[in-house]
XYZ file of C-alpha atoms in Angstrom:
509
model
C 0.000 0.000 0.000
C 1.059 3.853 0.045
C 3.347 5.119 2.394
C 0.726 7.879 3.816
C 0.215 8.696 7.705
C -1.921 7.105 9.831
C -4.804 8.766 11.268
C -7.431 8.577 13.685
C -10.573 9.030 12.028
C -9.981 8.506 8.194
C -11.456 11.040 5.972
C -14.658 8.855 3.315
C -14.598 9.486 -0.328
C -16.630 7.637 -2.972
C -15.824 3.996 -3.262
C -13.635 2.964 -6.785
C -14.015 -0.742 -6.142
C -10.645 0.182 -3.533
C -8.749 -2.534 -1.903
C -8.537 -1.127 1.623
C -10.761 2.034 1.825
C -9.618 5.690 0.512
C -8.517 8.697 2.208
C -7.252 12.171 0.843
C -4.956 13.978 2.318
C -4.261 17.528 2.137
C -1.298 19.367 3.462
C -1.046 20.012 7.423
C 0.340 23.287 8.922
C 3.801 23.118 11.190
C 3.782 21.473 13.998
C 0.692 19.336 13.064
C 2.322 15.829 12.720
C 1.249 12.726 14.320
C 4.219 13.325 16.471
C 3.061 16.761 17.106
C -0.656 15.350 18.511
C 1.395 12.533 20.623
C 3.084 15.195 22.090
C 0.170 17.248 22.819
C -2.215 14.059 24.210
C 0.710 13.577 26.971
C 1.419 17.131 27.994
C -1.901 16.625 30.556
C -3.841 19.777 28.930
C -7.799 19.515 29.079
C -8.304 17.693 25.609
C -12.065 17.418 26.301
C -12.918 20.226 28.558
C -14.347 19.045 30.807
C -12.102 18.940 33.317
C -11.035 15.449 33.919
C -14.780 14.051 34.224
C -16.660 11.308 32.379
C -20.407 11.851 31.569
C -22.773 10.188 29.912
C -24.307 11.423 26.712
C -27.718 11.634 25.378
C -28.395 11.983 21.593
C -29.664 15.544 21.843
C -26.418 16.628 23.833
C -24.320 15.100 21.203
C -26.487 17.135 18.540
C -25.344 20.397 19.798
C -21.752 19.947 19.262
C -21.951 20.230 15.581
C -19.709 23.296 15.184
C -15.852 22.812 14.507
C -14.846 25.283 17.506
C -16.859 22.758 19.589
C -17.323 19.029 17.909
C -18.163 15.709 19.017
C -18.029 12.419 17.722
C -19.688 9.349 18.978
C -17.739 5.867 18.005
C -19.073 2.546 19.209
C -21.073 4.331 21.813
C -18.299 6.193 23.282
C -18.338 9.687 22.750
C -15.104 12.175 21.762
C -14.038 15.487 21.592
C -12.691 16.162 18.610
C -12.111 20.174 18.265
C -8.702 19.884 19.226
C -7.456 17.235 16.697
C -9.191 19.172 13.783
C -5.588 20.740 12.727
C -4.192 17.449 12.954
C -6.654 15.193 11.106
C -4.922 14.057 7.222
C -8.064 13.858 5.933
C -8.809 17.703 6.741
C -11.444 19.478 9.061
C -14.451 18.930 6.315
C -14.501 15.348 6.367
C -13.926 15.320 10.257
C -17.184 17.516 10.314
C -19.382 15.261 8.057
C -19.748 13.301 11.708
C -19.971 16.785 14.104
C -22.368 15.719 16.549
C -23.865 12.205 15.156
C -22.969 8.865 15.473
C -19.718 8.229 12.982
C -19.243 4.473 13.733
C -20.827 3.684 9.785
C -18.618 6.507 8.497
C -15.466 4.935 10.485
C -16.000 1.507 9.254
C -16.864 1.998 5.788
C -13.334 3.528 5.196
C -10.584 2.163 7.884
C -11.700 0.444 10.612
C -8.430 -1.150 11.937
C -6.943 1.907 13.032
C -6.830 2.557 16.782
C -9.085 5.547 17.830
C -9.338 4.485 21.395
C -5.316 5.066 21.544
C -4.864 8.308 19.171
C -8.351 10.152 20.886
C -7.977 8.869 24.712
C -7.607 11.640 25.958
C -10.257 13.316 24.049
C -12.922 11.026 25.818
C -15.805 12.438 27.093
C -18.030 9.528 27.997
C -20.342 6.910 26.583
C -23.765 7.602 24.995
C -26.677 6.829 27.137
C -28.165 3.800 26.500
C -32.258 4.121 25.062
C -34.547 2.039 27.056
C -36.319 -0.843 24.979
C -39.989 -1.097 25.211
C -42.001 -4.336 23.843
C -45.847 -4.102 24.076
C -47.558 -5.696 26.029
C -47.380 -9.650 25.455
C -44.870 -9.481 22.724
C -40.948 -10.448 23.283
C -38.473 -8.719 21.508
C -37.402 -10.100 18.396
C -34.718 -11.773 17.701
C -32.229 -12.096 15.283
C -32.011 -15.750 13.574
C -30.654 -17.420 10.931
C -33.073 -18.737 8.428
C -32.682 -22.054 7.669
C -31.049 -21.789 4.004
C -28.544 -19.810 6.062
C -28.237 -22.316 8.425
C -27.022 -24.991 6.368
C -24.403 -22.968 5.010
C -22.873 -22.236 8.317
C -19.820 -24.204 8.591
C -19.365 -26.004 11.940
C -16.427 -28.696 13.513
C -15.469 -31.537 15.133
C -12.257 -32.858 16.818
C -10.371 -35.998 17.710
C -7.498 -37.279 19.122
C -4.565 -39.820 18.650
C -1.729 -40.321 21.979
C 0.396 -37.337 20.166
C -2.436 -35.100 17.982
C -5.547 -33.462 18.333
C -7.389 -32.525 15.218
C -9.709 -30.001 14.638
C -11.629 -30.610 11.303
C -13.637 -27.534 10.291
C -16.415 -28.287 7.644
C -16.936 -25.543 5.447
C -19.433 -26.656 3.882
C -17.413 -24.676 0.619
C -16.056 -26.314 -2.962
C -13.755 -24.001 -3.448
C -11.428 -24.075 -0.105
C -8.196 -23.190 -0.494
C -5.234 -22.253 2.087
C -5.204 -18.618 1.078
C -8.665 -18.787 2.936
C -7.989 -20.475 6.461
C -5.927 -18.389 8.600
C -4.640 -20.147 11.801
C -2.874 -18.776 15.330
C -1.808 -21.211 18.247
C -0.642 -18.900 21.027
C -0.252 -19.405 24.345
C -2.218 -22.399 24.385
C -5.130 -20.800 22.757
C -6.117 -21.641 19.426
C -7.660 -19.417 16.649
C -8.868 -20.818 13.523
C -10.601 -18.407 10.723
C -12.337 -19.762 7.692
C -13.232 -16.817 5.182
C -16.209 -17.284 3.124
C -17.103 -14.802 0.650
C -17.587 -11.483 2.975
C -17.985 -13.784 5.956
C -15.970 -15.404 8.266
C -15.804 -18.493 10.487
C -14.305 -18.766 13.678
C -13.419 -21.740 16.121
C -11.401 -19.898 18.650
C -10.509 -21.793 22.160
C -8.522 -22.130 25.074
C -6.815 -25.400 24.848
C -7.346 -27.749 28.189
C -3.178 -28.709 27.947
C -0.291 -27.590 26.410
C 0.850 -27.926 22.694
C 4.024 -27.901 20.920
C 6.043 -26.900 17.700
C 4.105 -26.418 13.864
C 1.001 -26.447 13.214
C -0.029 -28.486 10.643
C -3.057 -27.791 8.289
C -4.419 -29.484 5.390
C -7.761 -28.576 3.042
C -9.763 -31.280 0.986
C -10.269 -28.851 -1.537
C -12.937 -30.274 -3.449
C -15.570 -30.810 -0.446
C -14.365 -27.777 1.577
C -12.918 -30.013 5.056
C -9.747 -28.098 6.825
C -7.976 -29.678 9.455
C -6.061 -28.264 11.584
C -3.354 -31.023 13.817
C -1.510 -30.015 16.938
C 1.246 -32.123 18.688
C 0.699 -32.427 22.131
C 3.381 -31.349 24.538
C 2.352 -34.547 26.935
C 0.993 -37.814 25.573
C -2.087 -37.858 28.120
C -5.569 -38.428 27.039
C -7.659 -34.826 26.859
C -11.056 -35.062 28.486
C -11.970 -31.823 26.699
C -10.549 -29.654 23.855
C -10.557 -26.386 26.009
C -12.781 -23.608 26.701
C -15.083 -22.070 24.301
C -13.836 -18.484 24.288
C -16.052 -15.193 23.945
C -16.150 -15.082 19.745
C -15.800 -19.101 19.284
C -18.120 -20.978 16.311
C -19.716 -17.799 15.269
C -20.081 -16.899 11.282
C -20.146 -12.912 11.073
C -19.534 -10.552 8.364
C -15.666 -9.873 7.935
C -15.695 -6.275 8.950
C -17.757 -7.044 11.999
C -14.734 -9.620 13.159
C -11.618 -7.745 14.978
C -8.239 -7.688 13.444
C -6.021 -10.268 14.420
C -2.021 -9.820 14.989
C 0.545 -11.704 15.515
C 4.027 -11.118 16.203
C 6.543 -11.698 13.359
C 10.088 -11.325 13.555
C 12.093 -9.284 11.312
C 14.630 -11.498 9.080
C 16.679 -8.999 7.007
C 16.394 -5.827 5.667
C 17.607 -5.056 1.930
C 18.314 -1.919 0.150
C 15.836 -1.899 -2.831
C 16.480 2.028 -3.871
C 18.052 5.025 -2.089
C 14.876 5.387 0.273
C 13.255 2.032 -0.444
C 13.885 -1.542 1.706
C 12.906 -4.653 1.374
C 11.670 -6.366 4.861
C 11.385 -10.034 5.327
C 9.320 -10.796 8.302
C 8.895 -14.455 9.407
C 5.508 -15.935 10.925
C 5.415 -17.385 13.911
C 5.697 -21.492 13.515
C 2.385 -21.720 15.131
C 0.755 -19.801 12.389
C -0.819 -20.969 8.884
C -1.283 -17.718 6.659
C -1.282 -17.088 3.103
C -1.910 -13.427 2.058
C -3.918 -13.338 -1.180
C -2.887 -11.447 -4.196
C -4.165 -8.156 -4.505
C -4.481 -8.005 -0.335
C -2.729 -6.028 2.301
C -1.660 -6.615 5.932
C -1.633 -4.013 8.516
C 1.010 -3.590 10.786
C 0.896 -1.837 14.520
C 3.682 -0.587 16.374
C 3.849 1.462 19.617
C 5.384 5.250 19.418
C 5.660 7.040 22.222
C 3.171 5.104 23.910
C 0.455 5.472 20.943
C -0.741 2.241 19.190
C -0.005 3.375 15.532
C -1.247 1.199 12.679
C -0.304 1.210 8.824
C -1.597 -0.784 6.027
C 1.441 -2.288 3.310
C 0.559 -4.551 0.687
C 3.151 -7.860 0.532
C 4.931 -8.285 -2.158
C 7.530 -11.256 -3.471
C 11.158 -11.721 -2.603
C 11.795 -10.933 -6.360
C 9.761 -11.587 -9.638
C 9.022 -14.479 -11.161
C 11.995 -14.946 -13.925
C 11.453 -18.295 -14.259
C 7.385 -18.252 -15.439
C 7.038 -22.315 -15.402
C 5.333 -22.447 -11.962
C 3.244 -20.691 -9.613
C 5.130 -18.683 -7.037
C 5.726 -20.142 -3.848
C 7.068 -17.921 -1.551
C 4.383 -17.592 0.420
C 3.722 -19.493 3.755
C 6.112 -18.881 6.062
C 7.381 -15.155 5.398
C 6.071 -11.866 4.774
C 7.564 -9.379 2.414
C 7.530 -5.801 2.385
C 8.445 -3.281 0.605
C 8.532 -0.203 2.430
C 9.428 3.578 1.563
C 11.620 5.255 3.995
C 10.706 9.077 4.587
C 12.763 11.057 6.753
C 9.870 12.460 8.359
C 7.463 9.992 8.555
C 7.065 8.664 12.489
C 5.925 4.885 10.983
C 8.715 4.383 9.028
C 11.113 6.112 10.587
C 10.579 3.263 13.638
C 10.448 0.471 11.083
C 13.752 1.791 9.793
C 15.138 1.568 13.001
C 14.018 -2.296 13.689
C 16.688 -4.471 14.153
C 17.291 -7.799 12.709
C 15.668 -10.493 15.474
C 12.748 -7.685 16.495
C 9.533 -8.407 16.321
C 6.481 -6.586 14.654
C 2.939 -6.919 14.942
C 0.990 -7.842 11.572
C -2.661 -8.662 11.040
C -4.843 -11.120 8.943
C -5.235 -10.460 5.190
C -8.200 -7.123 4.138
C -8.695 -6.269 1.130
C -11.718 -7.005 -1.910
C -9.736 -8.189 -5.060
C -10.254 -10.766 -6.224
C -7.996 -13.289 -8.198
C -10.667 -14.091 -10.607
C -10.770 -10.726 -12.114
C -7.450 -11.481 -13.627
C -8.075 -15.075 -14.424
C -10.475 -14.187 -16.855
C -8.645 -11.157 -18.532
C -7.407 -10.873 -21.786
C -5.521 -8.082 -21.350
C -4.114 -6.423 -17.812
C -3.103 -3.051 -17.718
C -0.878 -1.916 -14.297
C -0.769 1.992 -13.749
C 1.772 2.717 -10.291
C 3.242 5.421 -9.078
C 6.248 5.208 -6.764
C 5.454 2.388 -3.742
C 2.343 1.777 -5.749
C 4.151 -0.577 -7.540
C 3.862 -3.085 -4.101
C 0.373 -4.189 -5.360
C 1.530 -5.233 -9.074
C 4.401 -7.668 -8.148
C 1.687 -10.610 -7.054
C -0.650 -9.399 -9.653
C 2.812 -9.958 -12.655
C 3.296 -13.066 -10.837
C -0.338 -14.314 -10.655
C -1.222 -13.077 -14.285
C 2.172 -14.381 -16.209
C 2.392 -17.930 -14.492
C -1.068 -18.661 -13.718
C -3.468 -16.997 -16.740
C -3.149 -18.305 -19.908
C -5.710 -16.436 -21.258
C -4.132 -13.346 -20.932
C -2.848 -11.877 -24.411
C -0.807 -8.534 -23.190
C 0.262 -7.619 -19.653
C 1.574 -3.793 -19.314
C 3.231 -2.388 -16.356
C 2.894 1.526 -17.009
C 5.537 3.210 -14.187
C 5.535 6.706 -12.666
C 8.429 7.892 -10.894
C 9.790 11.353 -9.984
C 13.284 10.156 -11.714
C 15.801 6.859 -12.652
C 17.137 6.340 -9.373
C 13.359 5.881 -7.923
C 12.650 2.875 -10.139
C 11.817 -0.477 -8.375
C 13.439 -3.384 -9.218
C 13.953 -1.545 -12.721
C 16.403 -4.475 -14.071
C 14.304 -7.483 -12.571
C 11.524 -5.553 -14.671
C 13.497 -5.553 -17.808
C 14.391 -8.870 -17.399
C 10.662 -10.079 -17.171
C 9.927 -8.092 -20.311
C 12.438 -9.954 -22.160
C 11.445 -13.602 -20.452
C 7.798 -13.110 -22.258
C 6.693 -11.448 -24.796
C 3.208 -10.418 -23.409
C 5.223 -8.775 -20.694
C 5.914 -5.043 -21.503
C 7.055 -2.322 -18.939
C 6.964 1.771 -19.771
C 8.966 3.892 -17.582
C 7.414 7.756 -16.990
C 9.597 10.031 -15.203
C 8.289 13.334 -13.730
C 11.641 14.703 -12.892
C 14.098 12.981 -15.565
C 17.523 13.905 -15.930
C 18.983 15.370 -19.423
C 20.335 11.934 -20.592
C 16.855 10.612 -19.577
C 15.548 9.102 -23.592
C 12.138 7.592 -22.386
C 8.864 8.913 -21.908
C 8.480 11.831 -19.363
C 5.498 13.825 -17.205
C 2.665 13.164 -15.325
C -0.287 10.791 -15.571
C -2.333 12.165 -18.341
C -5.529 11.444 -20.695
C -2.868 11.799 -23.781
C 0.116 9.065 -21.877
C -3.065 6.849 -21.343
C -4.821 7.233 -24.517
C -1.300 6.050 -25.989
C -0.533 2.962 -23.252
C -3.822 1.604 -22.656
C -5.123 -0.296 -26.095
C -7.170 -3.321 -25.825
C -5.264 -5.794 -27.581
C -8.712 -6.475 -30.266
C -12.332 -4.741 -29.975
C -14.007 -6.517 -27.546
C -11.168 -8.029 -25.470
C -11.791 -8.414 -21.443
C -10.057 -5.533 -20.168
C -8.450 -5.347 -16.326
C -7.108 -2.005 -15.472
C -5.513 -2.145 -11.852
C -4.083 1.382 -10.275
C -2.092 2.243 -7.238
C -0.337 5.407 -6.244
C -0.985 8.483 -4.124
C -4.635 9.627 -3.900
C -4.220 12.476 -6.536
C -2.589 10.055 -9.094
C -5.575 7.370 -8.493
C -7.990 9.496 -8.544
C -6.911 11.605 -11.613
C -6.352 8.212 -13.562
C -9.645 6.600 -13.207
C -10.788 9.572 -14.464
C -9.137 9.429 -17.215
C -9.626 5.841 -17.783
C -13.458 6.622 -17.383
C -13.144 9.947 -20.338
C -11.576 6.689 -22.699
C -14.618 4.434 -22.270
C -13.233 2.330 -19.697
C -16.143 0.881 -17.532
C -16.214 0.964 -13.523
C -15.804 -2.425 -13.838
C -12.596 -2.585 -15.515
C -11.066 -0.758 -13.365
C -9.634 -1.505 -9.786
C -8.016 1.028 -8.107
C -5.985 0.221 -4.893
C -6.155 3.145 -2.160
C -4.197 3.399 0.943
């Protein structure tokens, strides 16, 4: 994803079919960093004014704070004072005052809700909302909420057994289509956490274990009739009574974004210069851990600064592209990599640069809506990045030139301010001479003299030249990544050309 700041409550824009949610940013006066509002949360001035106390809010008190010298915001039924984070906000005091004195939850979810308010507005707390009394008439119960039966039978549910070394959890999905990239499973601290995704849904068997367990986890999928199951060694061959205890979220079946993000912590391997401000991280998973991030997805990762949870979303990429096209990629499974811009002042990165080899990070299950199958039936893929928005093409190239056959032409269009910015220019080259569907254009913003290739900005005219389907009617992908202006300009453009919304994907950070 885009190296852009984290923020507290993320600023809504339309929805482009984006992979993680959008945000604009616009440009903060000095001395309004994240830093900067750290600094001013612990310096023990009256963020909420009101003096240190805690009240409780009814909806017609939160209705009056509407104005920006005097705004709250109610999230998850806890009410906060926002006024004084207005100057600090990336998203800009407009789309902080689209919530002024309602309830912003639906606003907060629909565009990031894995980042942390409860840490970044603590201290802008003012209480909870009062709670409306519930009134039945007379003879009636309230109603419930049930599953109808259809829905029933697609629930997935489980099962376990036991040998004098294993216990085995089988999960039945009650899915053809299973695959690992969609079971996610943790083993910490002897409590287990196994998440089946199904479509927008997800599946959860999450318990504490009754005894101790030991080393890998093990999991395998029947594919074809949707069974996962997921073996643990024990650390004592004694006979379990019980599994363990059913803990607060365990065999439910939810929507995705109602589930809370999982981390884990994953230790940081090595570190590799990519470009002057660019690395490469390789972060391994825990043993007790089967993920798989799917192409197209992002992971977020949280580190505390200065006693703030911070979170940022990045987008994995490969350890290097796929020269040699005759198989599938397999680099996934038991490392993460990321490729991360450094900038000097950016407080995120800044601490990631300073992670040593053998320290430990923590990163989150998989978000994100593309799908595979949008490539796997293209014809002809077009890739517009700019800068770090390159992160999201390297599984798409991978995906598209050793997995689709279909696919006629594959373009990689590149943006960069000048040569030296390039990613992985020469492995790019390379793949452009390895197959011929495989083409890469370079577009620098800021060349050099010598510079011979194509120069400026993304434009209607570069586009018009770059993006040709490959025959009339040919199934057209268009994926784009970069920062907001760039994205936004360009499916614009791709729109003015006759592009429909649904050839287009754009990945926002």
């Amino acid at each position: 994803m885009l190296n852009v700041p984290p923020q507290a409550f993320p600023a809504p824009r339309s929805q482009q079919r984006v992979a993680a949610g959008g945000r604009a940013k616009v440009p903060l006066k000095p001395g309004r960093s994240l830093m900067d509002w750290i600094r001013l949360t612990k310096s023990g001035k009256d963020l909420t004014g009101l003096k240190g106390r805690l009240t409780e809010v009814t909806e017609d008190e939160l209705a009056k704070h509407n104005k920006k010298e005097d705004c709250w915001i109610c999230i998850r039924g806890f009410v906060y004072n926002v006024t004084p984070y207005m100057e600090y906000h990336p998203g800009g005091e407009d789309e902080l005052m689209k919530a002024a004195g309602t309830d912003g939850t639906d606003l907060f979810d629909q565009v990031h809700r894995w980042v942390n308010y409860e840490s970044m507005l603590k201290e802008c707390l003012v209480g909870r909302m009062a709670v409306k009394p519930v009134s039945a008439p007379k003879g009636m119960l309230p109603e419930k909420k049930i599953l109808g039966a259809s829905a029933k039978d697609l629930t997935p549910s489980y099962d376990w057994f036991q040998t004098d070394s294993l216990i085995t959890i089988v999960i039945y999905t009650k899915q053809k289509n299973m695959n690992a990239e969609l079971v996610i499973v943790d083993c910490q601290d002897k409590q287990l956490r196994g998440e089946i995704i199904v479509d927008d849904h997800s599946y959860l068997v999450e318990i504490g274990l009754d005894h101790a367990v030991q080393g890998d986890v093990a999991v395998n999928i029947a594919e074809k009739i949707g069974k996962v199951e997921i073996t643990l060694k024990k650390k004592d061959n004694i006979h379990w009574k019980m599994l363990g205890q059913h803990l607060e979220s365990h065999n439910t079946f939810i929507k995705r974004t109602d589930r809370g993000l999982f981390y884990r912590k994953c230790k940081l391997i090595s570190k590799t210069e990519v470009t002057h401000d660019t690395k490469l991280l390789c972060l391994m998973l825990p043993e007790s851990t089967h993920l798989h991030v799917p192409t197209g997805q992002h992971v977020y990762l949280k580190q505390i600064i200065a006693g703030t949870e911070v979170v940022k979303p990045y987008t994995p990429v490969l350890p290097f592209l796929p020269l040699d096209l005759k198989e599938p990629s397999r680099h996934d499974g038991a490392y993460i990599y990321l490729m991360i811009k450094i900038y000097s002042c950016g407080l995120f990165t800044q601490a990631l640069d300073h992670l040593q080899i053998g320290d430990y990070i923590s990163v989150s299950n998989p978000e994100g809506n593309f799908k595979k199958s949008q490539v796997q039936t293209s014809e002809d893929l077009f890739l517009l990045a700019a800068g770090t928005g390159f992160t999201p093409m390297v599984k798409l190239l991978s995906c598209a030139l050793t997995e689709v056959s279909c696919l006629r032409t594959v373009k990689l269009i590149f943006f960069n301010k000048t040569e030296d910015d390039i990613l992985w220019r020469n492995q790019l080259e390379q793949l452009a001479l390895k197959d011929e569907r495989f083409e890469v254009q370079f577009i620098l913003s800021q060349p050099t003299k010598d510079w011979v290739g194509k120069q400026g900005k993304i434009s209607l005219s570069l586009l018009s030249e770059f993006v040709k389907r490959s025959k009339k009617d040919s199934k057209v992908l268009i994926c784009i990544c970069g920062p907001t202006p760039f994205t936004e300009q360009g499916v614009q453009y791709l729109k003015d050309l006759g592009y429909s919304q649904e050839e287009i994907h754009a990945f926002t950070a």
